[in-house]
Coordinates of C-alpha atoms in Angstrom, one line a residue:
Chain A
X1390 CA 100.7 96.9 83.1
X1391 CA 98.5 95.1 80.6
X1392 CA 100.3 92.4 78.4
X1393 CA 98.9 91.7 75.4
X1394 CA 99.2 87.6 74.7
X1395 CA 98.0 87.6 71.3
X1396 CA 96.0 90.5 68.7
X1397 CA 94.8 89.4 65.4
X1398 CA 92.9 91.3 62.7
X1399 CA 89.3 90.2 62.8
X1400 CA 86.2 91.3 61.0
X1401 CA 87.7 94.6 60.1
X1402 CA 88.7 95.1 64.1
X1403 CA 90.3 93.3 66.3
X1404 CA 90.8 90.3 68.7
X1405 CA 93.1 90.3 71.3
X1406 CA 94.1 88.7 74.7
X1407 CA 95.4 90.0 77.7
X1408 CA 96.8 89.7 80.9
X1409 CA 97.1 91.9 83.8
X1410 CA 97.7 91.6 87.7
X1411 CA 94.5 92.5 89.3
X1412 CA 94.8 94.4 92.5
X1413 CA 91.9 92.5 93.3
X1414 CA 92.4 88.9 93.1
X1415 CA 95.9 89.4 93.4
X1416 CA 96.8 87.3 91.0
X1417 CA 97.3 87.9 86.7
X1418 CA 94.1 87.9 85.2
X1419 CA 93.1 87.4 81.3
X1420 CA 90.0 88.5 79.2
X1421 CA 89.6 88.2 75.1
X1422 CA 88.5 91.8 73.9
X1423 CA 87.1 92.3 70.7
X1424 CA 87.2 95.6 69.1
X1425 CA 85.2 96.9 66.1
X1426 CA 87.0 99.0 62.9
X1427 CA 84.4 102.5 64.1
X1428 CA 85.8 105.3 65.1
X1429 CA 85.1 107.0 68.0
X1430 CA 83.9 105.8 71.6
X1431 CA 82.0 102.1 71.5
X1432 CA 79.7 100.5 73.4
X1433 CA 80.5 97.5 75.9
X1434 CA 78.9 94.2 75.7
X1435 CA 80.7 92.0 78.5
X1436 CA 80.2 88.1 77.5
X1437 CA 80.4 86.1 80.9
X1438 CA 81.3 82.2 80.3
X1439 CA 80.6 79.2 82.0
X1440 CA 81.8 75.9 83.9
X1441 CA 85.5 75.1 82.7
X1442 CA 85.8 77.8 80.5
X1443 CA 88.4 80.5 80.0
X1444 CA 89.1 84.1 78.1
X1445 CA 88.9 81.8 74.9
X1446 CA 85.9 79.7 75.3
X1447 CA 83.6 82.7 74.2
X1448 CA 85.5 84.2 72.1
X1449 CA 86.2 81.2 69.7
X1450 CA 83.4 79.6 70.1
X1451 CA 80.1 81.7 70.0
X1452 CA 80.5 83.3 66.8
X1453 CA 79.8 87.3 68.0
X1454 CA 82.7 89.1 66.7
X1455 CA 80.7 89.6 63.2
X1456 CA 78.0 91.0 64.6
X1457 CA 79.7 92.8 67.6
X1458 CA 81.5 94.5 64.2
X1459 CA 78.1 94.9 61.8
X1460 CA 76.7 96.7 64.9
X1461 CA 80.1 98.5 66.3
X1462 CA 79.9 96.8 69.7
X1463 CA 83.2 95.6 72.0
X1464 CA 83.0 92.7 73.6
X1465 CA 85.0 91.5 76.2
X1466 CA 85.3 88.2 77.5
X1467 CA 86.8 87.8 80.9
X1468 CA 88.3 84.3 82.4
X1469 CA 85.8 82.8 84.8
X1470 CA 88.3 82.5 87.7
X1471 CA 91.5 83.5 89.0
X1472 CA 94.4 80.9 88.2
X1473 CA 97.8 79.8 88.6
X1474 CA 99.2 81.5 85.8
X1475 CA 103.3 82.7 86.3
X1476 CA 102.6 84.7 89.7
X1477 CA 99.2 83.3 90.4
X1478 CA 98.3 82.1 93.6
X1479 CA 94.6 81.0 93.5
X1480 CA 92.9 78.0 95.6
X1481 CA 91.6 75.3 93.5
X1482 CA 89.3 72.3 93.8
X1483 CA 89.6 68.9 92.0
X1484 CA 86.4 69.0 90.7
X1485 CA 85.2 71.2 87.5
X1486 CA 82.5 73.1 89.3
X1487 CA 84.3 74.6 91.9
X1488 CA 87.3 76.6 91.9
X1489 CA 89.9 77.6 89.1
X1490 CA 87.1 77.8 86.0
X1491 CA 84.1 78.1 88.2
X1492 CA 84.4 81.3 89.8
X1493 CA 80.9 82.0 89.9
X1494 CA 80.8 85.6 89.4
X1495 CA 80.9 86.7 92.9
X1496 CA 83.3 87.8 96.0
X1497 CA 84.1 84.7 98.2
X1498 CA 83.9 85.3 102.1
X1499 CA 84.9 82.1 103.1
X1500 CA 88.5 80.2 103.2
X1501 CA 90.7 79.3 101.3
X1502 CA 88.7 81.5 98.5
X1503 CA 88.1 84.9 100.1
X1504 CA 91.7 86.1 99.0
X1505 CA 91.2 85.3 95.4
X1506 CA 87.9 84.7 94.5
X1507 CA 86.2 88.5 94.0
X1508 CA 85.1 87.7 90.7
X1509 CA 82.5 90.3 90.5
X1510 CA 84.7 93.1 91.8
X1511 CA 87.2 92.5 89.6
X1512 CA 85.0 92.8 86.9
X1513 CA 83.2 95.7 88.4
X1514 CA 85.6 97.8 89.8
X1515 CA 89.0 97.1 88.1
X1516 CA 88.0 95.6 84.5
X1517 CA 86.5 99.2 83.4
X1518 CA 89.9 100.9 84.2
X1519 CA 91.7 97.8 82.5
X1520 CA 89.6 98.3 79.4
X1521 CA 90.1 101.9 78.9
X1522 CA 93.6 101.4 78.6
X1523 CA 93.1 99.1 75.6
X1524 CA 90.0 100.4 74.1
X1525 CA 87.6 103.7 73.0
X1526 CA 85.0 101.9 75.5
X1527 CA 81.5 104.0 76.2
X1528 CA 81.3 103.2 79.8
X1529 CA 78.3 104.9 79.7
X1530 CA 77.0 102.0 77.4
X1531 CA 77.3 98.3 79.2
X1532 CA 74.9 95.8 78.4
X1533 CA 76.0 91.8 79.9
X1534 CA 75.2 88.4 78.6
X1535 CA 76.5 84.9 79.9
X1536 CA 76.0 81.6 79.0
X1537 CA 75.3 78.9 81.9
X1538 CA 77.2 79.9 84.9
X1539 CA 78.0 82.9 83.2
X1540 CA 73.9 83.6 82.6
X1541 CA 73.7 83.3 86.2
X1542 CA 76.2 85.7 86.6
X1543 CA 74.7 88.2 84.2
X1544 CA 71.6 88.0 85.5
X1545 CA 72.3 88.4 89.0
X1546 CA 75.2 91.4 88.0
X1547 CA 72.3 93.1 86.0
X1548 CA 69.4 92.6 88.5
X1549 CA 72.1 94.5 91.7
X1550 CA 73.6 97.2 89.1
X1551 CA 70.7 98.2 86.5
X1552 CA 71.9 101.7 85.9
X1553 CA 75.3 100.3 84.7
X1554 CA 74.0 97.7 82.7
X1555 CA 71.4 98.9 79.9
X1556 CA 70.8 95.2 79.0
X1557 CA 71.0 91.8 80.1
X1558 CA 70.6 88.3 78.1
X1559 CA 72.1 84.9 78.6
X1560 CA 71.9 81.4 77.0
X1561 CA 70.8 78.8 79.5
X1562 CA 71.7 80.5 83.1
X1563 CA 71.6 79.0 85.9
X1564 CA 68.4 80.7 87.0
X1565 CA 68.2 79.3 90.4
X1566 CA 71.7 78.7 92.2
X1567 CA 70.6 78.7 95.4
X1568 CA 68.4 75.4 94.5
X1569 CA 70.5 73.5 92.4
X1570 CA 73.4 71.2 93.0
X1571 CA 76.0 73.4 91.3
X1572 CA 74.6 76.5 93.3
X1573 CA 74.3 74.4 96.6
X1574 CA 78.2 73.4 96.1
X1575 CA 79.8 76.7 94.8
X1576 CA 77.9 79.1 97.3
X1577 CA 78.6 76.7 100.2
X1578 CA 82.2 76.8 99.8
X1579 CA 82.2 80.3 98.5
X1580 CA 79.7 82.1 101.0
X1581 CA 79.4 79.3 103.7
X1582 CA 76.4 77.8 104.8
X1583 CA 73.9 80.6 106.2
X1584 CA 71.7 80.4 103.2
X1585 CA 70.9 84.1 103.8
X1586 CA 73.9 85.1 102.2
X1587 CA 73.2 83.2 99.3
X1588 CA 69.7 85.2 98.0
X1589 CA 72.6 88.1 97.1
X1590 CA 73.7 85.8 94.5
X1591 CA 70.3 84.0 93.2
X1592 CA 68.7 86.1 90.2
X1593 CA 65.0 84.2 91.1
X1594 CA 65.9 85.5 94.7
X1595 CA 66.8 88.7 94.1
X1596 CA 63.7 89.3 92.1
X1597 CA 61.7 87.9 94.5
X1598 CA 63.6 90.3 97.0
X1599 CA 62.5 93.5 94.8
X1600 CA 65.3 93.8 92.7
X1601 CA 64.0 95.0 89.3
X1602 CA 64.8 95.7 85.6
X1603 CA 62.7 96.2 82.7
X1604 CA 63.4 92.8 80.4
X1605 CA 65.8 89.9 80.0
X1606 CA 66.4 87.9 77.2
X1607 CA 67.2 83.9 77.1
X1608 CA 67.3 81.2 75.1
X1609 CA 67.5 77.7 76.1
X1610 CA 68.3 74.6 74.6
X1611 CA 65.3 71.8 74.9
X1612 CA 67.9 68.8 74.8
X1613 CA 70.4 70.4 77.1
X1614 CA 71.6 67.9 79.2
X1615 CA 71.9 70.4 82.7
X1616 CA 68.2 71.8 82.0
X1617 CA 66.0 70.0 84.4
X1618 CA 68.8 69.2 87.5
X1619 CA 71.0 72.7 87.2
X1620 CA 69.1 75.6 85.5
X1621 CA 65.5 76.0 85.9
X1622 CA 64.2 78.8 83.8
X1623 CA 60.6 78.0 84.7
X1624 CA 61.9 79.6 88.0
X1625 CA 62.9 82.5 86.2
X1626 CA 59.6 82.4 84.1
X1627 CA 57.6 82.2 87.3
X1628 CA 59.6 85.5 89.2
X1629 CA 59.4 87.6 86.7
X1630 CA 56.0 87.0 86.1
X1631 CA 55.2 87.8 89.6
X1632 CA 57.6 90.7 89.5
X1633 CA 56.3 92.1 86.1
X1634 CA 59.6 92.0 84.2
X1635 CA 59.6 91.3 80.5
X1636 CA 61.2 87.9 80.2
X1637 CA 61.5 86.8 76.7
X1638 CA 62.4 82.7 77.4
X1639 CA 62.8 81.3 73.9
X1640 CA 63.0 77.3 74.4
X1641 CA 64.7 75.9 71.1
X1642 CA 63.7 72.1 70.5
X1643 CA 67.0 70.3 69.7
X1644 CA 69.2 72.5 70.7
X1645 CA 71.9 71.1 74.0
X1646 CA 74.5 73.3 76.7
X1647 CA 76.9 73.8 74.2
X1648 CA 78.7 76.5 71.6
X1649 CA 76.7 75.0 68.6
X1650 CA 73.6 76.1 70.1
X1651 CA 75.0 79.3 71.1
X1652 CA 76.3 80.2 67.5
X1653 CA 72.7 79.6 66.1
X1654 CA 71.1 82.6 68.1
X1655 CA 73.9 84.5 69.0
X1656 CA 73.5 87.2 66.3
X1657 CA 69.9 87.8 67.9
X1658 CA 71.6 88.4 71.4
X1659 CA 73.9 90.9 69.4
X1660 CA 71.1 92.7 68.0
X1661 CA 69.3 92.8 71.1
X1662 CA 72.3 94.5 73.0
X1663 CA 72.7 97.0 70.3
X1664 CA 69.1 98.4 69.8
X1665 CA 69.7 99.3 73.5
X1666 CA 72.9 100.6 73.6
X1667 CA 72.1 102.6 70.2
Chain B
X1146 CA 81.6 51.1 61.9
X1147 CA 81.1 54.7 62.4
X1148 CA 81.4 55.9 66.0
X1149 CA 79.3 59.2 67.1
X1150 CA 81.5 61.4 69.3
X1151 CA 79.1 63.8 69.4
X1152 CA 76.2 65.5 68.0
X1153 CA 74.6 68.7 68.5
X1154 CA 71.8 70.8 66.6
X1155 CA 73.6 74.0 64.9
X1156 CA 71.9 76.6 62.7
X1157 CA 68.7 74.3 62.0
X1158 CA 71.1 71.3 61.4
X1159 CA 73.2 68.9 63.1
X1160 CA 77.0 69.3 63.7
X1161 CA 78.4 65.7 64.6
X1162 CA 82.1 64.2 65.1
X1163 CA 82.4 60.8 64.7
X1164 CA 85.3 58.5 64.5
X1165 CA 85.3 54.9 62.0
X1166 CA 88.4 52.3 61.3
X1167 CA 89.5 53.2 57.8
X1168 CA 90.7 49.9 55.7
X1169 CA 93.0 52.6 54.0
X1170 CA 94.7 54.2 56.7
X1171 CA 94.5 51.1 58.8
X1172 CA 94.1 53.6 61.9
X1173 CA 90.8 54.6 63.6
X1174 CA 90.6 58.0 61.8
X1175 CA 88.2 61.2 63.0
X1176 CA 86.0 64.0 61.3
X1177 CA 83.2 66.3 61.9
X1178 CA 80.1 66.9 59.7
X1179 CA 77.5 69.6 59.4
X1180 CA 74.9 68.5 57.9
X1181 CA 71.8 71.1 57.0
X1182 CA 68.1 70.9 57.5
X1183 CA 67.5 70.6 54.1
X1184 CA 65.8 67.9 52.8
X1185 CA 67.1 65.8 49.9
X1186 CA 70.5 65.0 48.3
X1187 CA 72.8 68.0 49.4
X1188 CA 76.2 68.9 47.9
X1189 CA 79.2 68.6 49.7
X1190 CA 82.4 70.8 50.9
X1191 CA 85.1 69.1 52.2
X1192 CA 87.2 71.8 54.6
X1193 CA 90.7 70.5 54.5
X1194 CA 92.8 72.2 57.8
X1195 CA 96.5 72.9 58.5
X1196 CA 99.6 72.3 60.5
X1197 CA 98.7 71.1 64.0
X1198 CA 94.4 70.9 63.4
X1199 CA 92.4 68.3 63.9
X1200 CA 88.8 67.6 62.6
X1201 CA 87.7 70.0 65.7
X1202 CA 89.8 72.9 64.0
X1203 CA 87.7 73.9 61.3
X1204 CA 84.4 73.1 62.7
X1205 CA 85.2 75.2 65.7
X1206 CA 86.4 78.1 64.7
X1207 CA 85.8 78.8 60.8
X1208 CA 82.0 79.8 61.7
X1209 CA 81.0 78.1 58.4
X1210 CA 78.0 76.3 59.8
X1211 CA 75.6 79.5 59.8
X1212 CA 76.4 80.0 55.7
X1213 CA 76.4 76.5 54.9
X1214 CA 73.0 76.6 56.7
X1215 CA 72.2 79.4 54.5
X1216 CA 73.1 77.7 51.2
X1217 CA 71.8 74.1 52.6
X1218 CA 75.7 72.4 52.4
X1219 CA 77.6 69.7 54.1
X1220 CA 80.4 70.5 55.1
X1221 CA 82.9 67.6 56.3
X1222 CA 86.5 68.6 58.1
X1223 CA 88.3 65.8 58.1
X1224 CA 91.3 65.1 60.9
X1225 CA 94.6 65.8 59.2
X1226 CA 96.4 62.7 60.0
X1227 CA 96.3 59.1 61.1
X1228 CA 96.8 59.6 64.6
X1229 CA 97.2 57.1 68.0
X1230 CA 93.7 57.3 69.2
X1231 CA 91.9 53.6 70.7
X1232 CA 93.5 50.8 68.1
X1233 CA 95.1 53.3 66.0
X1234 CA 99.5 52.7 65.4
X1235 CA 100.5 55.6 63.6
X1236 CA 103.9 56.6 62.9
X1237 CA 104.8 59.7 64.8
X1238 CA 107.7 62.5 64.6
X1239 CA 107.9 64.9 67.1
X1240 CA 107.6 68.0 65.7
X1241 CA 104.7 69.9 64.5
X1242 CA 105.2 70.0 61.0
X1243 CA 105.5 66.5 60.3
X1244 CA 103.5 63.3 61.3
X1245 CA 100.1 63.6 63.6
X1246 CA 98.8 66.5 62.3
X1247 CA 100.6 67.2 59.5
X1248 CA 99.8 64.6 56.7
X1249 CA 100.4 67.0 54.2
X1250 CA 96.8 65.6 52.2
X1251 CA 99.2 63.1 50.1
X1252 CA 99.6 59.0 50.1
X1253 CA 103.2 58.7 51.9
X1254 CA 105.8 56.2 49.6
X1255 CA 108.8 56.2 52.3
X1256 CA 108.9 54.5 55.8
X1257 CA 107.6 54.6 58.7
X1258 CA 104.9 56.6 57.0
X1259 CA 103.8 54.8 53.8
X1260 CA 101.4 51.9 56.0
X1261 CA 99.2 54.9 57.5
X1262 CA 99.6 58.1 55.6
X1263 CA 97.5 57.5 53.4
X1264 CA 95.6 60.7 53.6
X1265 CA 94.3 61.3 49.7
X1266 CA 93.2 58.2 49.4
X1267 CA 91.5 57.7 52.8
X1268 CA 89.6 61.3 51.6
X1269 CA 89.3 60.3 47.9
X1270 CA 88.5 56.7 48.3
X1271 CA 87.0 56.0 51.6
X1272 CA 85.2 59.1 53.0
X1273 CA 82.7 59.4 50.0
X1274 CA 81.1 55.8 51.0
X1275 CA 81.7 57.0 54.8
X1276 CA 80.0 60.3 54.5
X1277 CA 76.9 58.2 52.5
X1278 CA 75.9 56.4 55.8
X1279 CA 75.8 59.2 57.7
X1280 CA 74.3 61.5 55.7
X1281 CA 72.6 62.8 52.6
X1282 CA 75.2 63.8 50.4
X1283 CA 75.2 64.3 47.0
X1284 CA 78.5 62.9 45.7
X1285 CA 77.4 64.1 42.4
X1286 CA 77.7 67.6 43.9
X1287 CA 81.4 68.3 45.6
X1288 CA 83.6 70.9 46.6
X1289 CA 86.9 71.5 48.3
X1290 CA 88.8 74.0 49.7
X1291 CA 91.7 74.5 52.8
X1292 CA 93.6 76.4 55.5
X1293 CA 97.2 76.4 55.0
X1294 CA 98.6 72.6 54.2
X1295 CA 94.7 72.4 53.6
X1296 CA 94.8 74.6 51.3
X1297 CA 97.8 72.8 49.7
X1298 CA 95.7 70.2 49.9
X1299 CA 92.9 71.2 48.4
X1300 CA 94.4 72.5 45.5
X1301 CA 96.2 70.0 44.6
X1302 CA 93.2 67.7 44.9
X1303 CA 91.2 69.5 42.9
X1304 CA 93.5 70.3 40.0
X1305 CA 94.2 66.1 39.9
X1306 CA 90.7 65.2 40.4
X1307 CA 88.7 68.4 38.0
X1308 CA 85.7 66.3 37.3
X1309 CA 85.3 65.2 41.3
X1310 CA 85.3 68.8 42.6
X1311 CA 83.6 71.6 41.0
X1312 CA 84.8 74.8 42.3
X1313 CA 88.3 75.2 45.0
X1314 CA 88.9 77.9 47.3
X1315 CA 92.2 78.3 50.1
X1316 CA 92.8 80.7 53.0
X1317 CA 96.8 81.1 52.9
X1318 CA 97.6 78.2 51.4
X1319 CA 101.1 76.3 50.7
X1320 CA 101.1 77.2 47.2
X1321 CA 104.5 75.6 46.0
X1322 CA 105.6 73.1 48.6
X1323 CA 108.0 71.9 46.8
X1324 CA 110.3 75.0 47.4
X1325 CA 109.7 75.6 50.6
X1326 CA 110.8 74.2 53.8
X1327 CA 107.8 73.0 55.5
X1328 CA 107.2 71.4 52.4
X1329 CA 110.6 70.4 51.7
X1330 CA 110.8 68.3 55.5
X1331 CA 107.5 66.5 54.9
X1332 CA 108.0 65.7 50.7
X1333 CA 111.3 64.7 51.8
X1334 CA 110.0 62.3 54.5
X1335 CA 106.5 61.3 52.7
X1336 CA 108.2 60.6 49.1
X1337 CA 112.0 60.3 49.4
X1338 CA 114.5 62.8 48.0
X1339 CA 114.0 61.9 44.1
X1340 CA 112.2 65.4 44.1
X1341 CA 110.3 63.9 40.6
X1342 CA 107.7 62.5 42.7
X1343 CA 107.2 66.1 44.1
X1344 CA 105.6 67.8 41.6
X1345 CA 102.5 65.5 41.8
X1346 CA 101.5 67.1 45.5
X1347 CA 102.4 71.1 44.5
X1348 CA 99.8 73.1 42.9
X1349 CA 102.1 75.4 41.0
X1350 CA 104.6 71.9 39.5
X1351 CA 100.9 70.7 39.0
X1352 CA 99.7 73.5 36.8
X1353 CA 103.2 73.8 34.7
X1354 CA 103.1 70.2 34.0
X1355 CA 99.5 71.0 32.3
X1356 CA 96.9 70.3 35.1
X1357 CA 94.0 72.7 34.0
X1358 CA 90.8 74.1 36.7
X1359 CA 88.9 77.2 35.4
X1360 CA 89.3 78.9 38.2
X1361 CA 90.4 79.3 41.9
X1362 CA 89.6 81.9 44.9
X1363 CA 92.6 82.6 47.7
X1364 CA 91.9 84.8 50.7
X1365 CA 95.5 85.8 51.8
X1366 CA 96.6 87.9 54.5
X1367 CA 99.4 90.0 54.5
X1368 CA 100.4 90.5 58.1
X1369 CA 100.9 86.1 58.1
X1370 CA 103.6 85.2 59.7
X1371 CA 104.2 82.6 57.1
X1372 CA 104.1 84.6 54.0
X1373 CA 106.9 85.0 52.5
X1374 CA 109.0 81.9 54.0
X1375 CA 106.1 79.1 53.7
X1376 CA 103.3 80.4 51.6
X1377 CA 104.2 82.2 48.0
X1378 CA 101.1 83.3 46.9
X1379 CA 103.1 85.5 44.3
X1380 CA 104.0 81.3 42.7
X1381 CA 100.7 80.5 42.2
X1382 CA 99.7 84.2 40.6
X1383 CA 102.4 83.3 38.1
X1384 CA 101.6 79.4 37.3
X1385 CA 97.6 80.6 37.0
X1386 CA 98.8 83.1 34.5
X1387 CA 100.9 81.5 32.2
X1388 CA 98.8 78.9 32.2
X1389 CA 95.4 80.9 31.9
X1390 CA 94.1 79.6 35.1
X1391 CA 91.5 82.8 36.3
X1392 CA 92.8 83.1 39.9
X1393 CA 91.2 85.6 42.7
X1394 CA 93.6 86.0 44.7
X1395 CA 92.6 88.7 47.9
X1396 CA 95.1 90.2 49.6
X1397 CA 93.8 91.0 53.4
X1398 CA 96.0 93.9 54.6
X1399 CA 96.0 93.7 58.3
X1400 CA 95.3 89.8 58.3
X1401 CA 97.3 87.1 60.0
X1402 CA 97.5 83.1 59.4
X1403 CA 94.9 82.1 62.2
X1404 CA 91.3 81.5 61.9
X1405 CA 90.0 84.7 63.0
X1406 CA 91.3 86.2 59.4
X1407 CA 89.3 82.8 58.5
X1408 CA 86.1 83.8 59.9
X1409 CA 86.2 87.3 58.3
X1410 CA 86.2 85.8 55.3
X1411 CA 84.5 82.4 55.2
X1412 CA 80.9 84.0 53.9
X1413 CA 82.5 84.7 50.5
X1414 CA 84.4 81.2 50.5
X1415 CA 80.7 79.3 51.3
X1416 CA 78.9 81.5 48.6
X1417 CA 81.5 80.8 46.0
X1418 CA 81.0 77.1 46.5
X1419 CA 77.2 77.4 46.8
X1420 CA 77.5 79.0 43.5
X1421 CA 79.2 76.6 41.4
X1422 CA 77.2 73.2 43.3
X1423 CA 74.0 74.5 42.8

């Protein structure tokens, strides 16, 4: 059962939010969706947040439901971790970067997140089903986008399933997990300490480790505050460039981490998405 | 002193919240500004929000950064109360509809509220001089418009002040407050029971008692939740006509009270006031 929390007219469509109990987690689940006014099957554009952020961040925030409408496009916007929500059971952390909000987009393996933590199959496996309840979704048309965390994980989602995902673009991923301190502390707790298991989850590594796809989109802020220490897109620069992949890595002077810089390019990242899922 | 909370680049300008110790209010009181790349004097819109907002409200989720952009505007969204931030000693009630949050865009006469709710003034008075040191507005150059009690407020601004504000636009607005209840609980408590002193905050007692503005432009929805018991659009209609007041009033089938109706239809807001400050 899928309960709808809230669903507003929006840009001729709609905006909603919903809950469900994933069989996956184990625990209720929410996601925005956004649908456009056109009739007849639409493509899928899944919008992948970051650190702290829920089902609303992206939604309110980034400004795409106009364009996701001019250009016919769903979007949905799923919460970046399982929570304690009424009949949620989900481990949590103290800290912002670990835990309930920073799910990382990726199965845990290790304890006390294993149970709960299977962010990416959840979004893989049962978030498809979910949305075809609810919406005239293509599923033969997904394209993915993120922002910070959530650039990591669309990256590193597009890079391991490029026949499901026509196209991938984020705004200041986290290029590099497996080198940075927010990388070092979510994959230690979430996949333990063999470093092996981490390249699974590194899009820089999993280029390096012959995982291809044709192009990838990304701006990136010049003033962002997490740009030297967390996300590293000079790493991303340098695989693909070995690799051959298209990278288009617009750096935008003045621009920080947050939603304001994402609303000034995010009809771009629309456009991009759309031209490929035309 | 004006305190930065926070500034960020947005759509080629900067979108800033600051905070400064008003000598009307007497409280530490908070707004956020967008200010385009343009250079030179720009005009200014002052976005007035509702029940419950804060100077976040607006900025956050109206999207009207990208057209002010567009049409080289400032746009200032002021918090809608005196509220208990660092130094501040507001009076407080607990419910949403009056005190924090709710100062109704009127100079309260009645205690506990008349030493801080000051709100017309504070915006009338003080802001202008405020809004100089941080930017460069053109004070020759203003407009106004609102959300619900913003839009209340904005009206009712701009039918007493005609030669300050040259064009006024509302999304859903309080049209006669005087008659309805959340108007009736916050008059009551603001200004006393003598409901004389009423008519001077409510557009439509305004307009009957002669206040003249060429024109106005309302976005309503029809699927709000507040129409019929809080809003009467259908008031306004009437006072604008008998008093030959040209009023465009849209009726959005399919449209509720919350801001993603506002997004849908901000562009035509932002135009209409680009227009008429040009």
């Amino acid at each position: 059962m899928i309960e709808t929390l809230a669903s507003s007219g929006c840009h001729g469509g709609r905006q909603s939010f919903h809950a469900h109990q994933s069989r996956i987690t184990g625990t209720p689940m929410r996601f925005g969706l956004f649908v456009p006014a056109h009739s007849g099957p639409r493509p899928v554009l899944w919008c992948l947040a970051g650190l702290t952020c829920t089902e609303e961040t992206f939604a309110i925030k980034a400004g795409a439901q106009r364009f996701a409408a001019d250009h016919g496009l769903i979007l949905v916007t799923p919460d970046t971790s399982p929570r304690n929500h009424a009949g949620g059971d989900a481990a949590d952390d103290g800290s912002y970067d670990l835990g309930q909000g920073a799910g990382f987009w990726l199965d845990a393996t290790q304890a006390p997140w294993a149970p709960n933590y299977r962010m990416a199959s959840w979004l893989l496996d049962e978030m498809p089903e979910v949305l075809l309840q609810l919406a005239p979704a293509d599923l033969a048309r997904q394209s993915i986008m993120g922002h910070s965390m959530g650039g990591h994980g669309a990256l590193t989602l597009a890079l391991k399933h490029p026949k499901r995902f026509r196209s991938v673009s984020a705004f200041a991923p986290i290029c590099a997990p497996s080198e940075v301190p927010w990388g070092e502390k979510a994959f230690g707790a979430y996949l333990g300490d063999d470093r092996a298991a981490w390249a699974a989850h590194d899009a820089c590594a999993l280029i390096a480790g012959g995982k291809r796809i044709d192009e990838i989109l990304v701006d990136q802020g010049m003033a962002d505050q997490f740009l030297e220490a967390q996300l590293r897109p000079e790493r991303l620069e340098a695989a693909c460039a070995r690799a051959g992949i298209t990278l288009r890595l617009r750096r935008r002077a003045g621009y920080d981490h947050g939603y304001w810089f994402i609303q000034t390019f995010i009809e771009d990242h629309i456009a991009f998405h759309a031209e490929r899922l035309a």
